[in-house]
Tab-separated table of C-alpha atoms and ligand atoms in Angstrom:
chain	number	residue	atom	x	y	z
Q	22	UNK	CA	10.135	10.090	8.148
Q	23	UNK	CA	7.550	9.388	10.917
Q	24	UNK	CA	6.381	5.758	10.779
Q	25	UNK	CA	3.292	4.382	12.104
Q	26	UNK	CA	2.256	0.646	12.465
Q	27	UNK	CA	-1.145	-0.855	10.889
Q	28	UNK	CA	-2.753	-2.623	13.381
Q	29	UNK	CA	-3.829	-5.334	11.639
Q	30	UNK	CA	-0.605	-6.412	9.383
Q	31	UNK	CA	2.000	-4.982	11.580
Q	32	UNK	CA	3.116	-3.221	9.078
Q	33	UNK	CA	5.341	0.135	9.384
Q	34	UNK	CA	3.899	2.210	7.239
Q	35	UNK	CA	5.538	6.038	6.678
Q	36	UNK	CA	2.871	8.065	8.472
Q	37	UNK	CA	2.481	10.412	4.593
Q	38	UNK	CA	1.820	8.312	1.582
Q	39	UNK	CA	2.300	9.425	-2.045
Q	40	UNK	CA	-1.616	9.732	-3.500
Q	41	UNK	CA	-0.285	8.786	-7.128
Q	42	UNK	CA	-3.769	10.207	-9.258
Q	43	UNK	CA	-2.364	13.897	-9.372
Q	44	UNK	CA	1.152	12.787	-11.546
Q	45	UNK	CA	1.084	15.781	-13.724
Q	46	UNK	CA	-0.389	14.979	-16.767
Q	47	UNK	CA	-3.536	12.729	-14.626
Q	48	UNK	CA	-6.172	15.616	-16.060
Q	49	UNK	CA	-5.726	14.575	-19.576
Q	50	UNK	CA	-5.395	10.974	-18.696
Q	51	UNK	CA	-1.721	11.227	-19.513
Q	52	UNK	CA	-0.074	10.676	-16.312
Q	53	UNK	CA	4.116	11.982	-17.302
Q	54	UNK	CA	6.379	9.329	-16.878
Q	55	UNK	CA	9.293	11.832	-16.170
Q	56	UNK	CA	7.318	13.460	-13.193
Q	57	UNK	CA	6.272	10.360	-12.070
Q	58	UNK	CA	9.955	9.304	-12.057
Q	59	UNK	CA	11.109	12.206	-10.520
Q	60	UNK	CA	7.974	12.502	-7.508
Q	61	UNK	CA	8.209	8.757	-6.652
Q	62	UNK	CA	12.296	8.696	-6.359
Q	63	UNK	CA	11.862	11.604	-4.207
Q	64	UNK	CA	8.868	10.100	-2.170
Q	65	UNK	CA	10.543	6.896	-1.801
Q	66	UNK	CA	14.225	8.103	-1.130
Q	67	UNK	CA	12.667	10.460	1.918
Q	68	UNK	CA	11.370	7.188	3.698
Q	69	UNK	CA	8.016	7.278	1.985
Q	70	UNK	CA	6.709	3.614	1.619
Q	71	UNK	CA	2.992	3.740	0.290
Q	72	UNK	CA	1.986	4.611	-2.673
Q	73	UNK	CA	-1.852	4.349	-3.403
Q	74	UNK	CA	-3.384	4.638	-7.259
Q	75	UNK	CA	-6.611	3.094	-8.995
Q	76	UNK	CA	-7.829	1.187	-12.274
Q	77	UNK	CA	-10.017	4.176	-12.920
Q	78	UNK	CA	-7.209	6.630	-12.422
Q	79	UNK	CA	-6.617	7.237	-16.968
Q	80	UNK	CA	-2.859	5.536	-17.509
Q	81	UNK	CA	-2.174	5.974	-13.656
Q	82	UNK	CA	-1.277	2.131	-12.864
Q	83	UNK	CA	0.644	2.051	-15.739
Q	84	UNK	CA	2.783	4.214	-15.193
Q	85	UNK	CA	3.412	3.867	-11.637
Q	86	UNK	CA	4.246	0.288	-12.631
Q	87	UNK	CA	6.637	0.786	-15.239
Q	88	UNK	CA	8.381	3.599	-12.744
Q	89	UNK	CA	8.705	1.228	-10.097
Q	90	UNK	CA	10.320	-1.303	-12.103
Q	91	UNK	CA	12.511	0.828	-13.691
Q	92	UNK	CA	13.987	2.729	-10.366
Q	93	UNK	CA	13.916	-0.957	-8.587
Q	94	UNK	CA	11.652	0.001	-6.025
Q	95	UNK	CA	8.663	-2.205	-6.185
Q	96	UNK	CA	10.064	-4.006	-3.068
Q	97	UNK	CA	10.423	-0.939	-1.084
Q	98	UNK	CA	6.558	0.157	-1.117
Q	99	UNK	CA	3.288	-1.069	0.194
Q	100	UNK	CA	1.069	-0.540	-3.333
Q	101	UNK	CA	-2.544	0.064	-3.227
Q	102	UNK	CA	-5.009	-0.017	-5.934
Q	103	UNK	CA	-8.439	-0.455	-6.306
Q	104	UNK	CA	-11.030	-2.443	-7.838
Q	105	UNK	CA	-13.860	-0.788	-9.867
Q	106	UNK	CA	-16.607	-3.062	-8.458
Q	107	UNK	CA	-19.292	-0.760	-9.847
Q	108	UNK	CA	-18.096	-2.417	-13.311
Q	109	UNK	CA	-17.847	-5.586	-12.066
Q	110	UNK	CA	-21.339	-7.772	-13.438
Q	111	UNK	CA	-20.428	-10.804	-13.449
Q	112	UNK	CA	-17.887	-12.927	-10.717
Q	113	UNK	CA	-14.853	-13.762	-13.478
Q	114	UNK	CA	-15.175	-9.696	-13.861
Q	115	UNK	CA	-12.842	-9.763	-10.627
Q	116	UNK	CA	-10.032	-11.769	-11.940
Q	117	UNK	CA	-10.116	-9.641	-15.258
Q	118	UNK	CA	-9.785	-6.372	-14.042
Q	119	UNK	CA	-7.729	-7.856	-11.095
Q	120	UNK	CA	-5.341	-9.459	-13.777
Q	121	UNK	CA	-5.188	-6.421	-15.614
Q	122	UNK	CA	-4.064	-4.241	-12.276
Q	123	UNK	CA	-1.155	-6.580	-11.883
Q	124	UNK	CA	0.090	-6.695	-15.447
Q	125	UNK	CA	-0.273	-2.637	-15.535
Q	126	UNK	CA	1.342	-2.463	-12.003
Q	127	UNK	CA	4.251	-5.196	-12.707
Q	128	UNK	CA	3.693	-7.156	-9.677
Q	129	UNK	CA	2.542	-10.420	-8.948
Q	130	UNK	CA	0.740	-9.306	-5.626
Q	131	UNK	CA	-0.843	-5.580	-4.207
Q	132	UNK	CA	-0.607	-4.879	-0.714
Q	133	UNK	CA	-3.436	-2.924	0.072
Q	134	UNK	CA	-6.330	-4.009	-2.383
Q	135	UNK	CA	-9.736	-1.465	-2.018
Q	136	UNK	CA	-13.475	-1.540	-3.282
Q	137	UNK	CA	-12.899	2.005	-5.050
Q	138	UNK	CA	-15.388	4.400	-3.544
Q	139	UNK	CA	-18.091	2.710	-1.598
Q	140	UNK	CA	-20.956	5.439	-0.827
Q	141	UNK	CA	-23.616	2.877	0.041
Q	142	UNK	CA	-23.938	-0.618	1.592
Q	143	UNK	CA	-25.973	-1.943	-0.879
Q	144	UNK	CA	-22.787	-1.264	-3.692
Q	145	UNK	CA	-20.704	-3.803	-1.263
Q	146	UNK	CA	-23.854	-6.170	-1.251
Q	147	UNK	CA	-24.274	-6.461	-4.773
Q	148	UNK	CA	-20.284	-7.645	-5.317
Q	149	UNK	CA	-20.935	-9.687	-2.361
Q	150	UNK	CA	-23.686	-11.697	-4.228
Q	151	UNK	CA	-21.659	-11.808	-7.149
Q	152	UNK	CA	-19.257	-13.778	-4.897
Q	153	UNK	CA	-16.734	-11.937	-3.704
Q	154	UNK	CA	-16.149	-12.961	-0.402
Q	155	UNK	CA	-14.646	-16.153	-1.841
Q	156	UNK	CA	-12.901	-14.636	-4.623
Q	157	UNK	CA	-10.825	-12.347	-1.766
Q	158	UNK	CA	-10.119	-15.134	0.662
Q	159	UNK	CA	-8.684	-17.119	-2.704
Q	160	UNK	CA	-6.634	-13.860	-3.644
Q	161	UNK	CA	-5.224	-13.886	-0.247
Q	162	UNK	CA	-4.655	-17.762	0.127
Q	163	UNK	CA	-2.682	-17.375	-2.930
Q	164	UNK	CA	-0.781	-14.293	-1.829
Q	165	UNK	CA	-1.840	-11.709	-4.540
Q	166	UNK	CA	-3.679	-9.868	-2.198
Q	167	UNK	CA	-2.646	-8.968	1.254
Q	168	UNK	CA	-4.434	-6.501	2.778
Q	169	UNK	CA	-8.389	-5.907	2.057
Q	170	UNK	CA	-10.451	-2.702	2.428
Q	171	UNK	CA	-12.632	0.224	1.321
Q	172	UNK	CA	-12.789	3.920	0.117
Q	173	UNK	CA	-15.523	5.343	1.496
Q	174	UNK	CA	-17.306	8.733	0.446
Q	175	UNK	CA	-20.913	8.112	1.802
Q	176	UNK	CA	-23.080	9.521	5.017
Q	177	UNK	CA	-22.121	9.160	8.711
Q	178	UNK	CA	-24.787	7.173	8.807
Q	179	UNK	CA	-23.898	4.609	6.403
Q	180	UNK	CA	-19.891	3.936	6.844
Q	181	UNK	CA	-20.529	1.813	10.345
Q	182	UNK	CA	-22.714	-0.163	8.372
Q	183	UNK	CA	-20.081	-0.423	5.350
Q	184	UNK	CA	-17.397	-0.988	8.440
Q	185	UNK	CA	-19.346	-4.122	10.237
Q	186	UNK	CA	-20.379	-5.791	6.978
Q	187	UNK	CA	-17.368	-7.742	5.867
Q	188	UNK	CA	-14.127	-8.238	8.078
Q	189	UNK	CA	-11.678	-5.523	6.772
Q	190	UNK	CA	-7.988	-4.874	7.408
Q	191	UNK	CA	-7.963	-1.285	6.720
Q	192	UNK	CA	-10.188	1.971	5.224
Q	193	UNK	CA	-9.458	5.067	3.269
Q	194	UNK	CA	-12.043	7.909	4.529
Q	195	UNK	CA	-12.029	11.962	3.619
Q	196	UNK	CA	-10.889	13.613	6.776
Q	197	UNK	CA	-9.660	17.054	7.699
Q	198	UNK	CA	-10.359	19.850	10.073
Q	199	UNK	CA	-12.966	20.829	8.336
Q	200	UNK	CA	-14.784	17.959	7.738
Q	201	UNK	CA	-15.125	16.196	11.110
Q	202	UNK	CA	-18.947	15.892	10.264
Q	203	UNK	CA	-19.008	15.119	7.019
Q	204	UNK	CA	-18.574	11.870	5.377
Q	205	UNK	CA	-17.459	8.994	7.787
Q	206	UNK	CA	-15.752	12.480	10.210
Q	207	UNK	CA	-14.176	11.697	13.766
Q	208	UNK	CA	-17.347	9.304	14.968
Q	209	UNK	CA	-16.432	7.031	11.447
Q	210	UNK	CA	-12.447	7.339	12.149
Q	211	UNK	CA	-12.773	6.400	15.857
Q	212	UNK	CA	-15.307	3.312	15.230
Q	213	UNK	CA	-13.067	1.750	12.271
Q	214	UNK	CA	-9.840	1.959	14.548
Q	215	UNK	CA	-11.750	1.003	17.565
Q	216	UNK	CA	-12.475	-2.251	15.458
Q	217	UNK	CA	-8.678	-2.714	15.028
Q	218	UNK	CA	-8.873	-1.169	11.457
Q	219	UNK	CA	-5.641	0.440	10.098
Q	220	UNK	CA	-7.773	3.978	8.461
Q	221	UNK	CA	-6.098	5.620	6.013
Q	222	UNK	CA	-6.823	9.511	5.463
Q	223	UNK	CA	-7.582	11.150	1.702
Q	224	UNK	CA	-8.029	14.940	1.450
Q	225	UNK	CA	-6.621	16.133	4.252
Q	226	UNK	CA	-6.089	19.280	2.782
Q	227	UNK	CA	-9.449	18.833	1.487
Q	228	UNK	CA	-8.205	19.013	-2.348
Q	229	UNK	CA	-6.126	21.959	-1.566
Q	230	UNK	CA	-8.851	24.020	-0.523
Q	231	UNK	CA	-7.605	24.059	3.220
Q	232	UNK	CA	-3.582	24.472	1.801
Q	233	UNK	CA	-4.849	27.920	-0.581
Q	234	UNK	CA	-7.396	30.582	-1.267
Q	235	UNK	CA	-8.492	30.390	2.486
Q	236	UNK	CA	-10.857	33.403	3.818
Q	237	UNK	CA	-8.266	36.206	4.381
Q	238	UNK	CA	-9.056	35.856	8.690
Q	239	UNK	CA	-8.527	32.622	8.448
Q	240	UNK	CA	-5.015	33.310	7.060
Q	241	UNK	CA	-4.517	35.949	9.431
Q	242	UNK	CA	-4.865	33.481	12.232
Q	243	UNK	CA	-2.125	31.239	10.685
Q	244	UNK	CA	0.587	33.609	10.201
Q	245	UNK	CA	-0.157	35.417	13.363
Q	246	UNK	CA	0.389	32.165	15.314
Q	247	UNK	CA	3.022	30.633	13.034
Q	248	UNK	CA	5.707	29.176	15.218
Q	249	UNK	CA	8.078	25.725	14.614
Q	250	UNK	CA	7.186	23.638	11.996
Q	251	UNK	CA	3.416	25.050	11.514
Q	252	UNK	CA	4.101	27.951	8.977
Q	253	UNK	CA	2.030	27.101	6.527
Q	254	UNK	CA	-1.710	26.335	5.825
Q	255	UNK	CA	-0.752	23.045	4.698
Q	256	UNK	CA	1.596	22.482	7.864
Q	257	UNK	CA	-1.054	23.153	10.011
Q	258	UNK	CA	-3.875	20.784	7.733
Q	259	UNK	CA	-1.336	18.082	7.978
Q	260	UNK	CA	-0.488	18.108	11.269
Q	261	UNK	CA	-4.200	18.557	12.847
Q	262	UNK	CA	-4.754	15.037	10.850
Q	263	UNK	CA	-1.227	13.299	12.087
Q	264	UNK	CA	-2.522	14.521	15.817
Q	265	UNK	CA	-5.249	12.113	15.930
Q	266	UNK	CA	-4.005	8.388	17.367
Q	267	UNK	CA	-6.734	6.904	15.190
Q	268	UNK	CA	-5.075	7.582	11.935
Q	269	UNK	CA	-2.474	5.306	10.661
Q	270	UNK	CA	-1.438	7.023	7.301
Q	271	UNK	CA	-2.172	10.219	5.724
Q	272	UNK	CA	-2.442	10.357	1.076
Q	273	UNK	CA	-1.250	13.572	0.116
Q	274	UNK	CA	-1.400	13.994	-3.952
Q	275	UNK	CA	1.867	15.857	-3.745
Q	276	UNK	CA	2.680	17.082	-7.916
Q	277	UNK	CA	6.455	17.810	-7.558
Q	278	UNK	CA	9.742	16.655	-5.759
Q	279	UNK	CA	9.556	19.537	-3.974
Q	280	UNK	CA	6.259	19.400	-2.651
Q	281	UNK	CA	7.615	15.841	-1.530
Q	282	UNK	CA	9.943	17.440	0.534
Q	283	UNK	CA	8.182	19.894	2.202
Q	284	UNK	CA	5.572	17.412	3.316
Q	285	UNK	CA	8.379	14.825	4.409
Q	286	UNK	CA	10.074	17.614	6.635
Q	287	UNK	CA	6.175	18.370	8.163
Q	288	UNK	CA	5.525	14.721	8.378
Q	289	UNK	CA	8.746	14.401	10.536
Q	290	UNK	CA	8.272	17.040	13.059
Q	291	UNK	CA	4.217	16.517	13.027
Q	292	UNK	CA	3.908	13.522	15.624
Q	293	UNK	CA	1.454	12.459	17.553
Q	294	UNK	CA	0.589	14.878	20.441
Q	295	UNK	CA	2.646	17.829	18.855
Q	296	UNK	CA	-0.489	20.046	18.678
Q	297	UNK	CA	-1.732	21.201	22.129
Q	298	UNK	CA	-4.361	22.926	23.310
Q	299	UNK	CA	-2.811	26.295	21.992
Q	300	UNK	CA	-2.446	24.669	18.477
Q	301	UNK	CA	-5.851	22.647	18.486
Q	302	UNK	CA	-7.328	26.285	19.567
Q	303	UNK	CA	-5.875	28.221	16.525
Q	304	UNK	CA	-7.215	25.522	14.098
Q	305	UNK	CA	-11.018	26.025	15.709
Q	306	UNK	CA	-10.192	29.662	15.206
Q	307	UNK	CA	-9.467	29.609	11.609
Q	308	UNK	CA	-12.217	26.851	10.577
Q	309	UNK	CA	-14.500	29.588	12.390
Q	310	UNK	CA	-13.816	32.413	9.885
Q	311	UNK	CA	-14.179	29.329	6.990
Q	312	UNK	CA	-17.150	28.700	8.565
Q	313	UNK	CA	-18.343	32.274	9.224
Q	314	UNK	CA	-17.929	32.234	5.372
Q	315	UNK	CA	-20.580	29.923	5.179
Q	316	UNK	CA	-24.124	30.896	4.520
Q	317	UNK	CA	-25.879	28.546	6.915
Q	318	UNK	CA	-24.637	27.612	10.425
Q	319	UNK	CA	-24.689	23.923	10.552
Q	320	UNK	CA	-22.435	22.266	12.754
Q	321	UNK	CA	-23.080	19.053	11.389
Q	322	UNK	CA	-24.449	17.694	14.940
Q	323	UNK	CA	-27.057	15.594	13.391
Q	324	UNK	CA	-28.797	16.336	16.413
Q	325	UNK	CA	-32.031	16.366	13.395
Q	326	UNK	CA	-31.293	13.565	12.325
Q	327	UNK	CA	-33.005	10.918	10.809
Q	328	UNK	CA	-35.496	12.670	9.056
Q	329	UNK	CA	-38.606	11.170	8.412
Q	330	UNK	CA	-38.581	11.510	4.776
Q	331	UNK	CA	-34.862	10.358	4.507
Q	332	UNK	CA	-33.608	14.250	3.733
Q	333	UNK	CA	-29.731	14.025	4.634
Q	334	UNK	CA	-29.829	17.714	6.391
Q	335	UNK	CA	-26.652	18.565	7.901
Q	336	UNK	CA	-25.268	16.997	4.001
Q	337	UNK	CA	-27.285	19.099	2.121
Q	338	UNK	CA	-26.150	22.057	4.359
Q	339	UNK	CA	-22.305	21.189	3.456
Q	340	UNK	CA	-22.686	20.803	0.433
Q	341	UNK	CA	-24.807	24.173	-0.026
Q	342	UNK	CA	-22.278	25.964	2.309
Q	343	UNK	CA	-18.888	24.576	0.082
Q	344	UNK	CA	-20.942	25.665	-2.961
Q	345	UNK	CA	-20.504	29.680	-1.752
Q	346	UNK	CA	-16.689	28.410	0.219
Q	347	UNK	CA	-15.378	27.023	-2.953
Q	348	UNK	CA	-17.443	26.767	-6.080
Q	349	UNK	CA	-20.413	25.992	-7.396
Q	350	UNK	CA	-19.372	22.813	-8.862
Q	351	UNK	CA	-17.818	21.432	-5.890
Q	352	UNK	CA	-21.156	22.103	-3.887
Q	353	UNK	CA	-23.180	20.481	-6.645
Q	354	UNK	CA	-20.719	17.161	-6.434
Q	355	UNK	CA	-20.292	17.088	-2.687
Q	356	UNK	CA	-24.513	17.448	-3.010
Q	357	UNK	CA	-24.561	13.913	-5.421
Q	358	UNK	CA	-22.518	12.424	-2.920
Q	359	UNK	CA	-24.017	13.288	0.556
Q	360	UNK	CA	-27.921	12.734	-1.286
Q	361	UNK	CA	-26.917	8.935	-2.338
Q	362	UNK	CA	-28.233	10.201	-5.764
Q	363	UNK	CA	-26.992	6.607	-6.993
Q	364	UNK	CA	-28.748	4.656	-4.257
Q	365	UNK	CA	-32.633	3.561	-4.553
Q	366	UNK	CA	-33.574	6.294	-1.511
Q	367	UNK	CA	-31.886	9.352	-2.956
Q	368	UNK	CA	-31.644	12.064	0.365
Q	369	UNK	CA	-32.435	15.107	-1.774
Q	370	UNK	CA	-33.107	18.333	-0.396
Q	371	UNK	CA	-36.131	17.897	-2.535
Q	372	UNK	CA	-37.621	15.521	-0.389
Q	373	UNK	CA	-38.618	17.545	2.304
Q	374	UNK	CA	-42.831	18.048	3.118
Q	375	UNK	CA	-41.666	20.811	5.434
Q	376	UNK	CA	-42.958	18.838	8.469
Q	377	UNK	CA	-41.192	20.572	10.871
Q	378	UNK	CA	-39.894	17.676	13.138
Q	379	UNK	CA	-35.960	18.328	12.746
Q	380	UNK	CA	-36.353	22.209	13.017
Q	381	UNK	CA	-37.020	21.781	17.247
Q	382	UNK	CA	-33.788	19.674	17.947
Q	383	UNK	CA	-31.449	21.972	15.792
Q	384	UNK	CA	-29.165	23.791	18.626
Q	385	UNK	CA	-28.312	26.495	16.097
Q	386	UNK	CA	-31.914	27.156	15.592
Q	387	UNK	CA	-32.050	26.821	11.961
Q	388	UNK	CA	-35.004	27.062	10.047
Q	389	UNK	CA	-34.136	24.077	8.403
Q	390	UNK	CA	-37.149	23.391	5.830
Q	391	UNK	CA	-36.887	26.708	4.840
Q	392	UNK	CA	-33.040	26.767	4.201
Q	393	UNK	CA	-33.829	23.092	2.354
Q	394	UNK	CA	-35.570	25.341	-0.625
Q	395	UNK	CA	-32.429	27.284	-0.440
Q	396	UNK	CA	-30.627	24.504	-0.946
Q	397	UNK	CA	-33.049	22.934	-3.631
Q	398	UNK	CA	-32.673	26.897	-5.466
Q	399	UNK	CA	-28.764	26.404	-5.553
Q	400	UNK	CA	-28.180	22.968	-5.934
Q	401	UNK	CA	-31.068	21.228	-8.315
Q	402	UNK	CA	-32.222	24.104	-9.867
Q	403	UNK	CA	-34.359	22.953	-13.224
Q	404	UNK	CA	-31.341	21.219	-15.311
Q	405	UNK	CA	-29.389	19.710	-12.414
Q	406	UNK	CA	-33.034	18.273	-10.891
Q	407	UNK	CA	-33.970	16.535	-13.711
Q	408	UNK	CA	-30.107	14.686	-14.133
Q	409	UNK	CA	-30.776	14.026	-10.131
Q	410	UNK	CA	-33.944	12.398	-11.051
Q	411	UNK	CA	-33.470	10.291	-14.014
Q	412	UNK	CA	-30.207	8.929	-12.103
Q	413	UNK	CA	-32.744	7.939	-9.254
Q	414	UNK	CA	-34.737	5.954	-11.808
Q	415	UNK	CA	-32.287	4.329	-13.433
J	20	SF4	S1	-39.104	19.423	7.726
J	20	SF4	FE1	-38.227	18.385	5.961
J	20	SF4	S2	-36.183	17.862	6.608
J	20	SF4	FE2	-37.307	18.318	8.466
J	20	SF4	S3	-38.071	16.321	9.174
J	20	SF4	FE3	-39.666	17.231	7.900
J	20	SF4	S4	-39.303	16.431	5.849
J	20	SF4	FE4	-37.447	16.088	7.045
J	21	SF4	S1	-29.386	19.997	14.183
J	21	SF4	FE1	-28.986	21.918	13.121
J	21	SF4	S2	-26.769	22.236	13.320
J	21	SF4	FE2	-27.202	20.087	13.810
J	21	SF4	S3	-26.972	19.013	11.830
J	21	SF4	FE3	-29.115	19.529	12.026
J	21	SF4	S4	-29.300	21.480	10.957
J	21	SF4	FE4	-27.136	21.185	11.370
């Protein structure tokens, strides 16, 4: 296993963690005790050491816990888990669900403790003035927690904000080659490790989307430069994410001892610097046929950016583009995500008065209020605007 070292702990950490919400049995909130068995043996006897799950993962933490205590292994893993602050109302809401985590996980302490999903500042302010600040440094003075930090799914924009507003050990951002400009991308992963952050990667196969049903080019390019360990889709995904410096661990949600395997033998061979030029230039090649598949050019630049009426552009644009890449669905979601929908200053495509003052800086000459109604037509057409705008209200 290839082992790298959190910045802020010292900690050696096995450079692939075991993402624990995708046990088989996770979509009917039945996680199966006998796969979770089997996967977490496997992880941990090939030198995997961090296993990350959540309180709002159905059953997850429960079972994780009673696994780990029945192979003996709590002691050989850093456990994460996360707390659902969006629940929390009140400031003894943190010991009760925190309570909870450790009786469900068997422990008396977590090693890498996370706000679940932060997409805004303002969800981190809120907890803050419920007291929170305190309640951590207590958790910590007392040794149940050790290690503080975030998962992030919000706009460029907002994760340096998220990053300088409390002083974090470590972060958990969406990052893969296709997403450098979406989310917190390679701008958010190189300002949280510039601040001494440990960052921790989820969907680097970008929920399996990069690993199958690529565009058939896109394939072609892999298995025409298949050579060492990169045969695969996912070997390639992996190891363009293990190439970057910045990144301390990798989750993969891996569903079978075997899948452990085969991402153990990647994770050994794919260290840092293994991908050259030659490599680096075969992954731009195959995210260009993805891309090609996409309807609307964006690069993600931001070069648009800010738009007077708050429209998140190159968001919308991703999300519209994954909508015709992957499905509909996934479009719509990555939409509710990159608009804020469940902030006070929603970033809807609907927002846009066609003012014209992004189209002039877009390199790729888009007509971007013009693609915006294409995106509005796609993405919040009648029923799915009027969810979008009674969540803004609430
Ligand atoms: S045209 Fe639309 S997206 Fe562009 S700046 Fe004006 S309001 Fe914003
Ligand atoms: S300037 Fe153009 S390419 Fe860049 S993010 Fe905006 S719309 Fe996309």
């Amino acid at each position: 296993m290839q082992y790298r070292i959190d910045p802020k702990s010292g900690n050696r950490i096995s450079a692939l963690g075991l993402g624990c919400m995708r046990i088989p049995g996770f979509a009917l909130g039945k996680p199966d005790a006998r796969a979770a068995a089997s996967i977490i043996s496997a992880a941990v006897e090939t030198g995997i050491n961090y296993l990350d799950t959540a309180y709002l993962y159905p059953g997850n933490e429960a079972v994780v816990g009673a696994t780990l205590e029945k192979l003996s292994m709590r002691d050989r893993v850093f456990l994460a888990t996360k707390l659902p602050h969006a629940s929390c109302k009140r400031a003894d809401d943190f010991d009760r669900f925190f309570d909870e985590q450790l009786r469900r996980l068997r422990t008396d302490h977590i090693d890498y403790y996370l706000m679940h999903n932060i997409t805004s500042p303002g969800q981190w302010e809120r907890v803050r003035g419920l007291g929170i600040e305190d309640w951590i440094a207590a958790q910590k003075e007392r040794g149940r927690i050790r290690q503080i930090g975030f998962s992030f799914h919000g706009s460029a924009v907002d994760f340096p904000v998220v990053l300088d507003a409390y002083d974090w050990d470590f972060c958990q951002i969406q990052y893969n080659y296709a997403n450098e400009h979406y989310q917190a991308g390679t701008a958010g992963l190189k300002a949280a490790a510039w601040r001494g952050m440990a960052v921790f990667i989820m969907e680097p196969l970008l929920g399996g989307r990069l690993a199958t049903k690529l565009p058939r080019a896109a394939q072609r390019v892999f298995d025409a430069a298949s050579h060492g360990h990169l045969t695969t889709p996912v070997a390639w995904g992996l190891s363009w994410v293990w190439n970057h410096p910045e990144v301390t661990m990798l989750l993969s949600g891996m569903t079978s001892a075997e899948q452990v395997a085969d991402n153990a033998r990647i994770a050994c061979r794919a260290l840092l610097g293994s991908m050259g030029k030659s490599e680096l230039g075969v992954v731009q090649e195959a995210l260009g046929h993805i891309e090609q598949a996409n309807r609307i050019p964006c690069t993600g630049c931001s070069y648009c950016m800010p738009c007077p009426h708050g429209v998140n552009i190159p968001g919308c644009f991703a999300a519209y583009n994954a909508s015709f890449a992957h499905s509909w669905f996934t479009g719509v979601q990555q939409y509710f995500t990159a608009s804020a929908i469940r902030t006070g200053s929603p970033r809807l495509a609907s927002n846009c008065v066609g003012c014209g003052a992004c189209t002039r800086h877009c390199p790729q000459r888009i007509d971007i209020p013009e693609r915006l109604r294409d995106v509005r037509r796609r993405l919040q057409p009648g029923p799915v605007d009027w969810v979008l705008r009674a969540m803004a209200e609430r």
